[in-house]
Short mmCIF file of C-alpha atoms and ligand atoms in Angstrom, two decimals:
data_model
loop_
_atom_site.label_atom_id
_atom_site.label_comp_id
_atom_site.label_asym_id
_atom_site.label_seq_id
_atom_site.Cartn_x
_atom_site.Cartn_y
_atom_site.Cartn_z
CA MET U 1 6.98 2.62 12.44
CA VAL U 2 7.00 5.84 14.41
CA PRO U 3 10.64 6.91 14.00
CA ASP U 4 12.75 6.58 17.09
CA PRO U 5 15.66 9.03 16.95
CA SER U 6 17.53 6.96 19.55
CA GLN U 7 17.72 4.04 17.13
CA PRO U 8 20.61 3.98 14.66
CA PRO U 9 19.57 3.84 10.99
CA LEU U 10 19.04 0.34 9.65
CA PRO U 11 21.83 -1.14 7.56
CA PRO U 12 21.22 -0.70 3.84
CA GLY U 13 18.89 -3.32 2.48
CA ALA U 14 17.63 -4.53 5.87
CA THR U 15 14.01 -3.72 5.12
CA ALA U 16 14.15 -5.67 1.86
CA ALA U 17 14.39 -8.86 3.89
CA ALA U 18 11.10 -10.64 4.50
CA GLY U 19 12.49 -11.80 7.84
CA PHE U 20 12.74 -8.21 9.06
CA TRP U 21 8.98 -7.73 8.67
CA GLU U 22 7.99 -11.20 9.82
CA ALA U 23 9.98 -10.67 13.03
CA ARG U 24 8.16 -7.39 13.63
CA TYR U 25 4.76 -9.10 13.27
CA ARG U 26 5.76 -11.96 15.55
CA ALA U 27 6.98 -9.50 18.19
CA ARG U 28 3.79 -7.46 17.71
CA ASP U 29 6.12 -4.53 17.10
CA THR U 30 3.84 -3.06 14.44
CA GLY U 31 3.47 0.61 15.29
CA TRP U 32 2.56 1.37 11.67
CA ASP U 33 -0.68 -0.59 11.97
CA ILE U 34 -3.58 1.82 12.49
CA ALA U 35 -6.08 -1.02 13.09
CA GLN U 36 -8.53 0.33 10.54
CA ALA U 37 -8.69 1.12 6.85
CA ALA U 38 -6.99 4.46 6.27
CA PRO U 39 -9.72 7.12 6.50
CA PRO U 40 -8.63 9.04 3.36
CA ILE U 41 -8.87 5.80 1.35
CA VAL U 42 -12.32 5.05 2.76
CA GLU U 43 -13.33 8.62 2.00
CA TRP U 44 -12.11 8.47 -1.61
CA PHE U 45 -13.91 5.19 -2.24
CA SER U 46 -17.10 6.75 -0.86
CA GLY U 47 -16.82 9.71 -3.22
CA PRO U 48 -17.96 10.43 -6.77
CA ASP U 49 -14.67 9.53 -8.46
CA ALA U 50 -14.53 5.97 -7.15
CA PRO U 51 -15.23 3.18 -9.63
CA PRO U 52 -18.16 0.88 -8.83
CA PRO U 53 -17.59 -2.25 -6.74
CA GLY U 54 -16.38 -5.35 -8.53
CA GLN U 55 -12.91 -4.07 -9.43
CA ARG U 56 -9.89 -6.34 -9.55
CA VAL U 57 -7.64 -4.80 -6.90
CA LEU U 58 -4.04 -5.38 -5.90
CA VAL U 59 -2.97 -4.28 -2.42
CA PRO U 60 0.82 -4.58 -2.15
CA GLY U 61 2.40 -4.76 1.30
CA ALA U 62 -1.08 -5.33 2.70
CA GLY U 63 0.04 -6.06 6.26
CA ARG U 64 -2.92 -7.20 8.37
CA GLY U 65 -5.19 -6.17 5.54
CA HIS U 66 -7.31 -3.32 6.88
CA ASP U 67 -7.46 -1.61 3.48
CA ALA U 68 -7.70 -4.88 1.52
CA LEU U 69 -10.61 -6.13 3.61
CA PHE U 70 -12.37 -2.78 3.40
CA LEU U 71 -12.25 -3.12 -0.40
CA ALA U 72 -13.39 -6.75 -0.26
CA GLN U 73 -16.34 -5.69 1.89
CA ARG U 74 -17.09 -2.97 -0.65
CA GLY U 75 -17.47 -5.71 -3.25
CA ASP U 76 -14.13 -5.71 -4.99
CA ARG U 77 -12.03 -8.79 -5.77
CA VAL U 78 -8.80 -8.23 -3.94
CA VAL U 79 -5.36 -9.81 -3.98
CA ALA U 80 -3.50 -8.85 -0.80
CA VAL U 81 0.25 -9.38 -1.16
CA ASP U 82 2.85 -9.39 1.56
CA PHE U 83 5.97 -11.38 2.25
CA ALA U 84 5.27 -11.68 5.97
CA ALA U 85 3.36 -14.90 6.59
CA SER U 86 2.01 -13.71 9.95
CA ALA U 87 0.41 -10.67 8.35
CA LEU U 88 -1.32 -12.82 5.75
CA ALA U 89 -2.55 -15.22 8.43
CA ALA U 90 -4.11 -12.24 10.21
CA ILE U 91 -5.91 -11.27 6.98
CA ARG U 92 -7.34 -14.75 6.59
CA ARG U 93 -8.54 -14.81 10.21
CA ARG U 94 -10.25 -11.47 9.83
CA ARG U 95 -11.69 -12.46 6.46
CA ARG U 96 -13.31 -15.49 8.08
CA ALA U 97 -14.61 -13.39 10.95
CA LEU U 98 -16.20 -11.03 8.45
CA GLY U 99 -17.82 -13.94 6.61
CA LEU U 100 -16.10 -13.10 3.33
CA ALA U 101 -15.44 -15.86 0.80
CA PRO U 102 -11.70 -16.47 0.24
CA ASP U 103 -11.86 -15.27 -3.36
CA ARG U 104 -13.02 -11.84 -2.22
CA CYS U 105 -9.63 -11.25 -0.63
CA ARG U 106 -6.98 -13.71 -1.70
CA THR U 107 -3.69 -13.64 0.16
CA LEU U 108 -0.41 -14.10 -1.65
CA ARG U 109 3.01 -14.42 -0.05
CA ALA U 110 5.35 -12.80 -2.52
CA ASP U 111 7.79 -9.96 -3.07
CA VAL U 112 5.72 -7.06 -4.40
CA LEU U 113 8.59 -6.03 -6.64
CA ARG U 114 8.28 -9.30 -8.57
CA LEU U 115 4.59 -9.28 -9.42
CA GLY U 116 4.85 -7.67 -12.84
CA GLU U 117 5.23 -10.69 -15.12
CA ARG U 118 2.85 -12.87 -13.15
CA PHE U 119 0.01 -10.34 -13.13
CA ALA U 120 0.65 -8.34 -16.30
CA GLY U 121 -2.42 -6.19 -17.07
CA GLN U 122 -4.62 -8.10 -14.63
CA PHE U 123 -5.73 -5.37 -12.23
CA ASP U 124 -8.11 -2.44 -12.53
CA LEU U 125 -6.83 -0.84 -9.35
CA LEU U 126 -3.73 -0.86 -7.20
CA VAL U 127 -4.28 0.54 -3.71
CA GLU U 128 -1.11 1.71 -1.99
CA TYR U 129 -0.72 2.50 1.67
CA THR U 130 2.59 2.41 3.53
CA CYS U 131 4.18 -0.17 1.25
CA TYR U 132 6.00 2.41 -0.87
CA CYS U 133 7.57 3.95 2.24
CA ALA U 134 8.49 0.54 3.63
CA ILE U 135 10.59 -0.67 0.74
CA ASP U 136 14.14 0.53 0.36
CA PRO U 137 14.12 3.84 -1.61
CA GLY U 138 16.51 2.24 -4.06
CA ASP U 139 13.68 -0.14 -5.00
CA ARG U 140 11.12 2.57 -5.74
CA ASP U 141 11.70 2.48 -9.50
CA ALA U 142 11.01 -1.26 -9.40
CA TYR U 143 7.81 -0.59 -7.45
CA ALA U 144 6.64 1.95 -10.06
CA ALA U 145 7.51 -0.48 -12.86
CA MET U 146 5.53 -3.23 -11.12
CA ALA U 147 2.51 -0.91 -10.76
CA ALA U 148 2.67 0.04 -14.44
CA LYS U 149 2.91 -3.61 -15.45
CA VAL U 150 0.09 -5.09 -13.35
CA LEU U 151 -2.49 -2.40 -14.14
CA ARG U 152 -4.49 -2.59 -17.34
CA PRO U 153 -4.38 0.52 -19.56
CA GLY U 154 -6.70 3.06 -17.94
CA GLY U 155 -6.39 1.36 -14.55
CA LEU U 156 -5.90 3.43 -11.41
CA LEU U 157 -3.23 3.56 -8.75
CA VAL U 158 -4.94 4.98 -5.67
CA GLY U 159 -2.12 5.81 -3.30
CA LEU U 160 -2.15 7.33 0.13
CA PHE U 161 1.52 8.31 0.16
CA PHE U 162 3.23 8.82 3.53
CA PRO U 163 5.36 10.30 5.13
CA PHE U 164 5.82 13.73 3.59
CA ARG U 165 8.66 14.88 5.80
CA THR U 166 12.42 15.17 5.61
CA GLY U 167 15.39 14.14 7.63
CA THR U 168 14.19 10.96 9.34
CA PRO U 169 15.65 7.51 8.80
CA GLY U 170 13.34 4.78 7.67
CA PRO U 171 11.26 2.85 7.60
CA PRO U 172 9.09 4.70 6.93
CA PHE U 173 11.41 6.20 4.33
CA PRO U 174 10.28 9.79 3.64
CA VAL U 175 8.59 10.65 0.36
CA SER U 176 8.24 13.92 -1.55
CA GLY U 177 5.99 15.30 -4.24
CA PRO U 178 8.65 15.76 -6.93
CA GLU U 179 10.08 12.32 -6.31
CA ILE U 180 6.68 10.61 -6.63
CA ARG U 181 5.54 12.68 -9.64
CA GLU U 182 8.77 12.05 -11.49
CA ARG U 183 8.89 8.35 -10.77
CA PHE U 184 5.37 7.60 -11.99
CA ALA U 185 5.26 10.14 -14.85
CA ALA U 186 6.37 7.79 -17.61
CA ALA U 187 3.43 5.44 -17.25
CA PHE U 188 0.79 7.42 -15.34
CA GLU U 189 -1.16 10.67 -15.45
CA VAL U 190 -2.08 12.45 -12.24
CA GLU U 191 -5.85 12.66 -11.75
CA THR U 192 -6.00 13.69 -8.09
CA TRP U 193 -3.45 15.06 -5.66
CA ILE U 194 -4.78 16.25 -2.31
CA THR U 195 -3.69 16.62 1.28
CA PRO U 196 -6.49 14.81 3.08
CA THR U 197 -7.96 16.19 6.28
CA SER U 198 -9.23 12.78 7.35
CA SER U 199 -5.79 11.30 8.09
CA ILE U 200 -5.42 9.87 11.59
CA GLU U 201 -4.19 12.50 13.99
CA ARG U 202 -0.53 11.53 14.15
CA ARG U 203 -0.29 11.47 10.33
CA GLN U 204 -2.12 14.75 9.71
CA GLY U 205 -0.39 16.79 7.03
CA GLU U 206 2.05 14.00 6.22
CA GLU U 207 -0.14 12.15 3.72
CA ARG U 208 -1.20 12.83 0.12
CA LEU U 209 -4.05 11.05 -1.59
CA VAL U 210 -2.88 10.57 -5.16
CA VAL U 211 -4.77 8.95 -8.02
CA PHE U 212 -2.68 8.02 -11.03
CA ARG U 213 -4.24 6.72 -14.24
CA ARG U 214 -2.26 4.17 -16.25
CA ARG U 215 -1.71 5.54 -19.72
CA GLY U 216 -3.23 3.46 -22.52
C1 SAM I 301 4.72 -0.56 7.08
S1 SAM I 301 3.95 -2.08 6.77
C2 SAM I 301 2.35 -1.56 6.19
C3 SAM I 301 1.33 -2.65 6.18
C4 SAM I 301 -0.08 -2.18 5.79
N1 SAM I 301 -0.09 -1.54 4.48
C5 SAM I 301 -0.62 -1.24 6.83
O1 SAM I 301 -0.86 -0.06 6.52
O2 SAM I 301 -0.80 -1.70 7.98
C6 SAM I 301 4.77 -2.57 5.26
C7 SAM I 301 4.33 -3.95 4.81
O3 SAM I 301 4.92 -4.23 3.56
C8 SAM I 301 5.45 -5.54 3.58
N2 SAM I 301 6.56 -5.51 2.62
C9 SAM I 301 7.63 -4.67 2.61
N3 SAM I 301 8.40 -4.89 1.54
C10 SAM I 301 7.78 -5.88 0.84
C11 SAM I 301 8.07 -6.58 -0.36
N4 SAM I 301 9.17 -6.27 -1.08
N5 SAM I 301 7.25 -7.54 -0.76
C12 SAM I 301 6.16 -7.88 -0.04
N6 SAM I 301 5.80 -7.27 1.11
C13 SAM I 301 6.62 -6.29 1.53
C14 SAM I 301 5.86 -5.80 5.01
O4 SAM I 301 5.90 -7.16 5.31
C15 SAM I 301 4.76 -5.05 5.74
O5 SAM I 301 3.66 -5.88 6.01
#
C-alpha cells in the first residue's frame, strides 16, 4: 500500500470490491502488511488506560490478523472481519499455530460497512488499523455509523489512523484530523489523541492513536 506515483489512480469504487483485495492477497501484493501488531496499539493496550482482558472486540478489515491475534492473546474475545477469504484463512492458520481456541478470534467474511444491524451494541471495543484508509472515502460516514452501532454505550473505538498526509491517491486514502473529528463527533467523545513515537519507521509521523468513547 506504499503509494506508487507511477500508477494511475484507481477508478472510483474499485477498492470497495472484495475481489480487489482478494487478488492482492493471492498475488502476495500486500505492502500494507507490517507482519506484526502495530506497535502503538500494543503500547496503548500495555498502558494504564487499557481495559482489562476479556473485552468483546471487533477488528474490521483485519487482514492477516496481526492486531486481532495480539488482542486474542491478551485475553480478549475477538471477531476479525474482512471480505478477503485469503486473509481470513491466514488468521485461522496463525490462530492454530498460536494454540488459540477458535472462539478467541473468530473470523467473519463480511463487508464491514454492513455489520451494524447484525452486531448492534455487541462490542466493548472496536480496534481500527488501516481499514478506514482502505475503504473508499465516500464510505467513511457508513464506517462511522457502523462503529457507533456495534459498540455498546461507553464502548471504545481505539483507532490508529493512517496516513496523515495530503495529495496522494489511495489506497491508502489520506486522512486528516478535522475530517476524523467531525465524522465521529455525533456519536463519540475524544478521550485520547496522540502522535505515537512507536510507529514503524516508514509510518513515523503519519499515524495518530485516537481513542473515542461511544456516548451513552
Ligand atoms: C490495507 S488492508 C489492512 C489489513 C490489516 N488491518 C493490516 O493492517 O494488515 C485493508 C483490509 O481491509 C479489507 N477491507 C477493505 N474494505 C472492506 C470492507 N468494506 N469490508 C471488509 N473488509 C474490507 C481488505 O480486504 C483488507 O484486508
